[in-house]
């Protein structure tokens, strides 16, 4: 290989090469960090809520008549819904995963413990249909029985003595426990004891960006506020036909309330991760454009170099260089520039990533992103330079004797 | 001479159409990416009440838990409890004072088949409209008497008036909400402050509420909060009464103070109030009162989110890449024209003549890039609006004003000239002898 | 041995067809020193380009060392050019961004010699043209005569059997031209076949054989040449 002379020739006109190397370096910096951000967002988007999302929809009911009898209204609503063909189960609750708004409480192992020791958990108020409606699976213990379910004011502070926790919450509460946590007692707030009757595999809290998103607890209680949220899980394939049907039935059954926010869980997920997926789209767009611009920049510069060196290429051909040798010259030249750019870019990328981790609490980047980005940029460089290099190899050696 | 250089520049651009297009495109794309994000950020970090920035203050007192601050590092809660909001309001120690919170109502339009619908409402004291310069189309806000007498009055936003009354003057008409009848006293002209500075605790970029009604009426009607509520102490049993008496925070308070003296007096008043409450066993934390101007408050609440800042830093780097690209291409162009340049020098062109020639050429490319960049910025904003089509409020974010257009062109020309400096300098230092030395 | 038979070369442009060579026939034997003269535009450079395989011929046959060259592909032509032929151009044609050493190195690189061999040959040739002291200079830092001597060193480095020179002294003053001619004669004496195009009759006369080209054909040498030579003598 003729690395030495190529490199020395490059040093003679270094500014142009330094510029392209810098461009590759900054491209690499952006690319690596954009990929790191995209990875984090994609990981977040990929987390499962625990619900049977494809077959579940939710809506809310707001009663505006003063003195509405909420207990019988909710009871009737649930009866109506559960008796529809195609409905697998339904429950009235306060919220659901990915909804962004919900109820949380601190849980602790001892009563009256210092509040900073407590572990935050989302609270879903449900009846015995809650587990199935939320698409959860009991992995230990027994579901609530109907007579464990109590009825209370929305502002009440009386808690039932039972709860079902997610596996993640159980692990957080009893990190050392090897056997079952069913039957253990935990305390809600300062001194309301709750007996764990079952553990479910997974059910996310309503706030997907909360660090404790996997921690939820089901409470067998119905809060009789004027605002109710219903979650309906259907048999596969029935969701879309049931939604308007349910809306119609409930809206007509009681004129003193409005049915709102009828939405599929798919849509809820889309909305919940809109920011993340928009970010991924924008970054993909930026990175693609960037690689194209850098590629075109390399094409432009290489074309210029080829036409500037037309004469020199002719001389080399006259001195015995074959076409392949000429192509190789430009490919090697590009490889050297790319390598310098990529090496610098690797360092800059890590520095920017450290800055971003500090400024925005981003996850540190995975090591393999750097070699991948290197490979991509090397390839882009070689592809970009291939065209001009081919043109160079077609320059006739007769140039050397003509155009004196 | 300028015309001559302009013609040379155009000739040179035409002589290398692909390359010139590449440079224009690179600058345009860089500017487009940068300006799209800058634009979003500009709108997000706007201060819609800037003209009253020196007289308005957001009020905070620290009634939080003794065990931990509301937010590190030792920040007071961003909202007030009802107890404090009520007490501070009743003291009336500022030129104007407003306490308010966000709630919702079910609106029951007149007519048999009209469907009831839910609307967010702002329960507020009377000074809200005067204090925030809210524009009225018809009528006005309510007076303090209405505040005291819990009169059932309501002010409609222009959009809601459009929907319910076709945009006509509806002052004096009646409106049913939650089976109660309200009298319309005012209709606002279109008013969309972005961000929604008076309450940034919930989404600061959503539209303002479309219904405004007296605070005292909302309290006696037991309206719940539709915004964020945070509590550090469990609320006792006893329904709404207990909630009002709790340490939960859910209200926003603003005061208008006309000068430094008033401000000082108000600070003293707040200190006195908190000290007094401490004697009653409340306010377990150190005294930590804050009065923030709207600008400080928006800054403090950091309404510009991390995503935008991240995108902005990447977009700026993107522009750097585009500029490096342009510098490289311009330099290549200069180098290829070495002979031409040294010939011109040999024929008597001095350095400043060459400098003008190259800089004008670069300026032309920059201008073209800037104009195209504005178009791309507009496309970029449309793209963002599409990505967030799900959210109504995003429309508020994707506006482009003249200052942004001006900035885009200025940035493009500055970029192109900046990019042209080094290649031009290189061109100027080409010696007239070069041609003679190497054929 | 170089043998051209009825070689024609036609250049086609949009406007005109130029018959640069027509039915051109010439044989140059081992160790000859041939000068080619003729009016401008007569086809001298074209002949040299075809002889050196820089261009392809339109019709006719061309044999080099008994091998038909016209059917070779680019790779093979490049190899022949690299191993058997050395070029010297009127305008020197050094590569401006390489120093003297690297310029002479260019054909050796394509030959695939190892570093030691290359250095040995480069130093030997530069020594021969008397430019060892300028080994780190760039072409821009050399005089015309020095540049041409580097070009000669480069042409000799591969130890070619044929040396083709197109107006090698065209850009040099008389003294320089004489010294370049001395160098070429010396090279020829050591066995290298030389074909040199020139329009200076005095220089042409230094060759052992003179060829006159007119309208793309070899013609008998013009009487003036011998007259000039006689006058010189
Ligand atoms: N690439 C080309 N295209 C068209 N015509 C050419 C080309 N090269 C040379 N010619 C023509 O061929 C003829 C011979 O040229 P050349 O061999 O360079 O002449 P000489 O070297 O004897 O002065 C000239 O008439 C010239 O114009
Ligand atoms: Mg010629």
Coordinates of C-alpha atoms in Angstrom, one line a residue, chain C residues 45-218:
Chain C
X45 CA 2.8 13.6 -30.0
X46 CA 0.1 11.3 -31.3
X47 CA 2.8 8.8 -32.4
X48 CA 4.5 9.0 -29.1
X49 CA 1.2 8.5 -27.2
X50 CA 0.5 5.4 -29.2
X51 CA 4.0 4.1 -28.8
X52 CA 3.7 4.6 -25.1
X53 CA 0.2 3.2 -25.0
X54 CA -1.3 6.3 -23.6
X55 CA -3.8 6.2 -26.4
X56 CA -5.3 3.4 -28.4
X57 CA -4.8 3.3 -32.1
X58 CA -7.7 3.4 -34.6
X59 CA -6.4 0.8 -37.0
X60 CA -3.1 -1.0 -37.9
X61 CA -0.8 -3.1 -35.7
X62 CA 1.7 -2.3 -33.1
X63 CA 4.1 -4.9 -31.7
X64 CA 6.4 -4.3 -28.8
X65 CA 9.1 -7.0 -28.3
X66 CA 7.3 -9.1 -30.8
X67 CA 4.0 -9.0 -28.9
X68 CA 0.8 -7.5 -30.4
X69 CA -0.1 -4.7 -28.0
X70 CA -3.5 -3.6 -29.5
X71 CA -5.4 -6.4 -27.9
X72 CA -4.2 -5.9 -24.3
X73 CA -6.6 -4.7 -21.6
X74 CA -6.0 -1.7 -19.3
X75 CA -4.3 -3.7 -16.6
X76 CA -1.9 -5.3 -18.9
X77 CA -1.2 -2.1 -20.8
X78 CA -0.5 -0.3 -17.5
X79 CA 1.9 -3.0 -16.5
X80 CA 3.8 -2.8 -19.8
X81 CA 4.0 0.9 -19.5
X82 CA 5.2 0.7 -16.0
X83 CA 7.9 -1.9 -16.7
X84 CA 9.2 -1.2 -20.2
X85 CA 8.6 2.4 -20.9
X86 CA 9.8 5.6 -19.4
X87 CA 8.3 9.0 -20.2
X88 CA 9.8 12.5 -20.3
X89 CA 7.4 15.4 -21.0
X90 CA 7.9 18.8 -22.3
X91 CA 6.3 20.3 -19.2
X92 CA 8.1 18.0 -16.8
X93 CA 4.8 16.8 -15.3
X94 CA 6.0 16.4 -11.7
X95 CA 3.3 16.0 -9.1
X96 CA 3.3 19.3 -7.2
X97 CA 2.2 17.9 -3.9
X98 CA 5.0 15.3 -3.7
X99 CA 8.6 16.0 -3.0
X100 CA 11.4 14.9 -5.3
X101 CA 11.9 11.6 -3.6
X102 CA 8.2 10.7 -3.7
X103 CA 7.9 11.9 -7.4
X104 CA 10.6 9.5 -8.5
X105 CA 9.0 6.9 -6.3
X106 CA 5.6 6.9 -8.1
X107 CA 6.4 4.4 -10.9
X108 CA 8.3 2.1 -8.5
X109 CA 5.2 2.0 -6.2
X110 CA 3.1 0.7 -9.1
X111 CA 5.9 -1.9 -9.8
X112 CA 5.6 -3.3 -6.3
X113 CA 9.2 -3.1 -5.2
X114 CA 10.0 -3.3 -1.5
X115 CA 11.1 -0.1 0.3
X116 CA 14.8 -0.9 0.3
X117 CA 14.9 -1.6 -3.4
X118 CA 12.9 1.6 -4.1
X119 CA 15.2 3.7 -2.1
X120 CA 18.3 2.2 -3.7
X121 CA 16.9 2.9 -7.2
X122 CA 15.7 6.4 -6.4
X123 CA 19.0 7.4 -4.9
X124 CA 20.9 5.9 -7.8
X125 CA 18.9 7.8 -10.4
X126 CA 18.9 11.1 -8.5
X127 CA 22.6 10.8 -8.1
X128 CA 22.9 10.2 -11.8
X129 CA 21.0 13.4 -12.7
X130 CA 23.0 15.2 -9.9
X131 CA 20.0 16.1 -7.6
X132 CA 20.7 14.1 -4.5
X133 CA 20.9 17.4 -2.6
X134 CA 17.4 18.3 -3.6
X135 CA 15.7 15.1 -2.4
X136 CA 13.4 16.9 0.0
X137 CA 12.4 19.7 -2.3
X138 CA 9.0 20.1 -3.8
X139 CA 8.7 20.8 -7.6
X140 CA 7.7 24.4 -6.9
X141 CA 11.1 24.9 -5.3
X142 CA 13.1 23.8 -8.4
X143 CA 14.2 25.5 -11.6
X144 CA 13.0 24.2 -14.9
X145 CA 16.2 22.3 -15.7
X146 CA 16.1 20.7 -12.3
X147 CA 12.5 19.7 -12.7
X148 CA 13.3 18.1 -16.0
X149 CA 16.2 16.2 -14.5
X150 CA 13.9 14.9 -11.7
X151 CA 11.5 13.8 -14.5
X152 CA 14.3 12.0 -16.2
X153 CA 15.3 10.3 -13.0
X154 CA 11.7 9.3 -12.6
X155 CA 11.6 7.9 -16.1
X156 CA 14.8 5.9 -15.5
X157 CA 14.0 4.6 -12.0
X158 CA 12.1 1.6 -13.3
X159 CA 15.0 0.8 -15.7
X160 CA 12.8 0.9 -18.8
X161 CA 13.9 -0.5 -22.1
X162 CA 12.3 2.4 -23.9
X163 CA 12.5 6.0 -23.1
X164 CA 10.0 8.2 -24.8
X165 CA 10.6 12.0 -24.7
X166 CA 8.2 14.6 -26.0
X167 CA 10.0 17.9 -26.6
X168 CA 12.1 17.3 -23.4
X169 CA 14.0 20.5 -23.9
X170 CA 11.1 22.7 -25.1
X171 CA 10.9 24.6 -21.9
X172 CA 14.6 24.9 -21.3
X173 CA 17.3 27.3 -22.4
X174 CA 20.1 26.1 -24.7
X175 CA 22.6 25.3 -22.0
X176 CA 20.1 23.3 -20.1
X177 CA 19.0 21.6 -23.3
X178 CA 22.5 20.6 -24.1
X179 CA 23.0 19.0 -20.7
X180 CA 19.7 17.1 -20.9
X181 CA 20.8 15.8 -24.3
X182 CA 24.1 14.7 -22.8
X183 CA 22.3 12.9 -20.2
X184 CA 20.1 11.1 -22.8
X185 CA 23.1 10.1 -24.9
X186 CA 24.7 8.7 -21.8
X187 CA 21.5 6.7 -21.0
X188 CA 21.4 5.5 -24.6
X189 CA 24.9 4.3 -24.5
X190 CA 24.1 2.1 -21.5
X191 CA 21.5 0.3 -23.7
X192 CA 18.2 2.1 -23.4
X193 CA 16.2 2.7 -26.6
X194 CA 15.3 6.4 -26.9
X195 CA 12.7 8.0 -29.1
X196 CA 12.7 11.8 -28.8
X197 CA 10.3 14.2 -30.4
X198 CA 11.8 17.7 -30.9
X199 CA 11.4 20.6 -33.3
X200 CA 15.0 21.8 -32.8
X201 CA 17.0 20.4 -35.7
X202 CA 20.3 20.9 -33.9
X203 CA 19.2 18.7 -31.1
X204 CA 17.6 16.2 -33.4
X205 CA 20.9 15.7 -35.1
X206 CA 22.4 14.4 -31.8
X207 CA 20.3 11.2 -32.4
X208 CA 21.7 8.3 -34.3
X209 CA 18.6 8.2 -36.6
X210 CA 16.2 11.0 -37.7
X211 CA 12.6 10.6 -38.7
X212 CA 10.5 13.3 -40.2
X213 CA 6.7 13.3 -39.8
X214 CA 4.4 15.2 -42.1
X215 CA 0.6 15.0 -42.2
X216 CA 0.6 11.9 -40.0
X217 CA 3.0 9.9 -42.1
X218 CA 6.7 9.2 -42.0

